[in-house]
Amino acid sequence: MALCAVMLQILKSRSGCGAWGRLLQRQSSSGVYSSVHAFDEAEIREKLQAFPGGSIDLFKQDSGIAVLTVNNPSRMNALSGGMMVDLEERVSELENWTDGKGLILCGAAETFCSGSDLNAVRAISNPQDGMKMSMFMQNTLTRLLRLPLISVALVEGRALGGGAELTTACDFRLMASDSVCEDRRGIADFVADIIGDVGLKKTSSHIKRRISIKSSR
């Protein structure tokens, strides 16, 4: 993957320098996400794990650069319930990675992420469980955003709905020239709310501080 190789070289060469170092310092000093609404995390984990398929794979390199891959190519890397739990566990692992410098978030098979798997969304469609699922993902994406790592979303193919939201949890986005990144709310606002809406509701506060880079392969 040419874009991934380029991004690895950039992170390796700059993660300890100047503005990059200041960015790391600012992120590491951010407060930990907390919600005023308590929810039973174990309960929603159990319900999400009832919808398996795909995985979130984490590869940590000795250089201090990690690659986090959304891996469910048969469904265009849609996030199943089990993958949502995987993502939270991978974020926890990265929070405890003392040697980490940078993170690349990408999708398998040249597709980033097509959002949430509708099988899980339809099954957890009552207001109570929907709210718990939304809070679970909000917590995960906020913690991903606040990792003390320089993070880059490597977007190839489609990043739709919740996939577009995933990119907002990174500091930068590197996009292939033929990639598509957009929020589609075809099923009312419910699907976007399930993912957490961490980025799209905070456009004025942090999206404008992000840098989107259009690049050819």
Short mmCIF file of C-alpha atoms in Angstrom, two decimals, residues 73 76 106-113 155-158:
data_model
loop_
_atom_site.label_atom_id
_atom_site.label_comp_id
_atom_site.label_asym_id
_atom_site.label_seq_id
_atom_site.Cartn_x
_atom_site.Cartn_y
_atom_site.Cartn_z
CA PRO A 73 -13.93 -6.63 3.49
CA MET A 76 -17.01 -3.12 2.80
CA CYS A 106 -6.86 2.30 7.66
CA GLY A 107 -9.23 -0.22 6.12
CA ALA A 108 -8.53 -3.63 4.62
CA ALA A 109 -8.79 -4.34 0.89
CA GLU A 110 -8.52 -0.70 -0.21
CA THR A 111 -11.78 0.36 1.45
CA PHE A 112 -11.79 2.44 4.63
CA CYS A 113 -15.16 1.82 6.33
CA VAL A 155 -8.55 6.78 3.43
CA GLU A 156 -8.75 4.56 0.36
CA GLY A 157 -12.07 3.74 -1.26
CA ARG A 158 -15.12 4.73 0.75
#
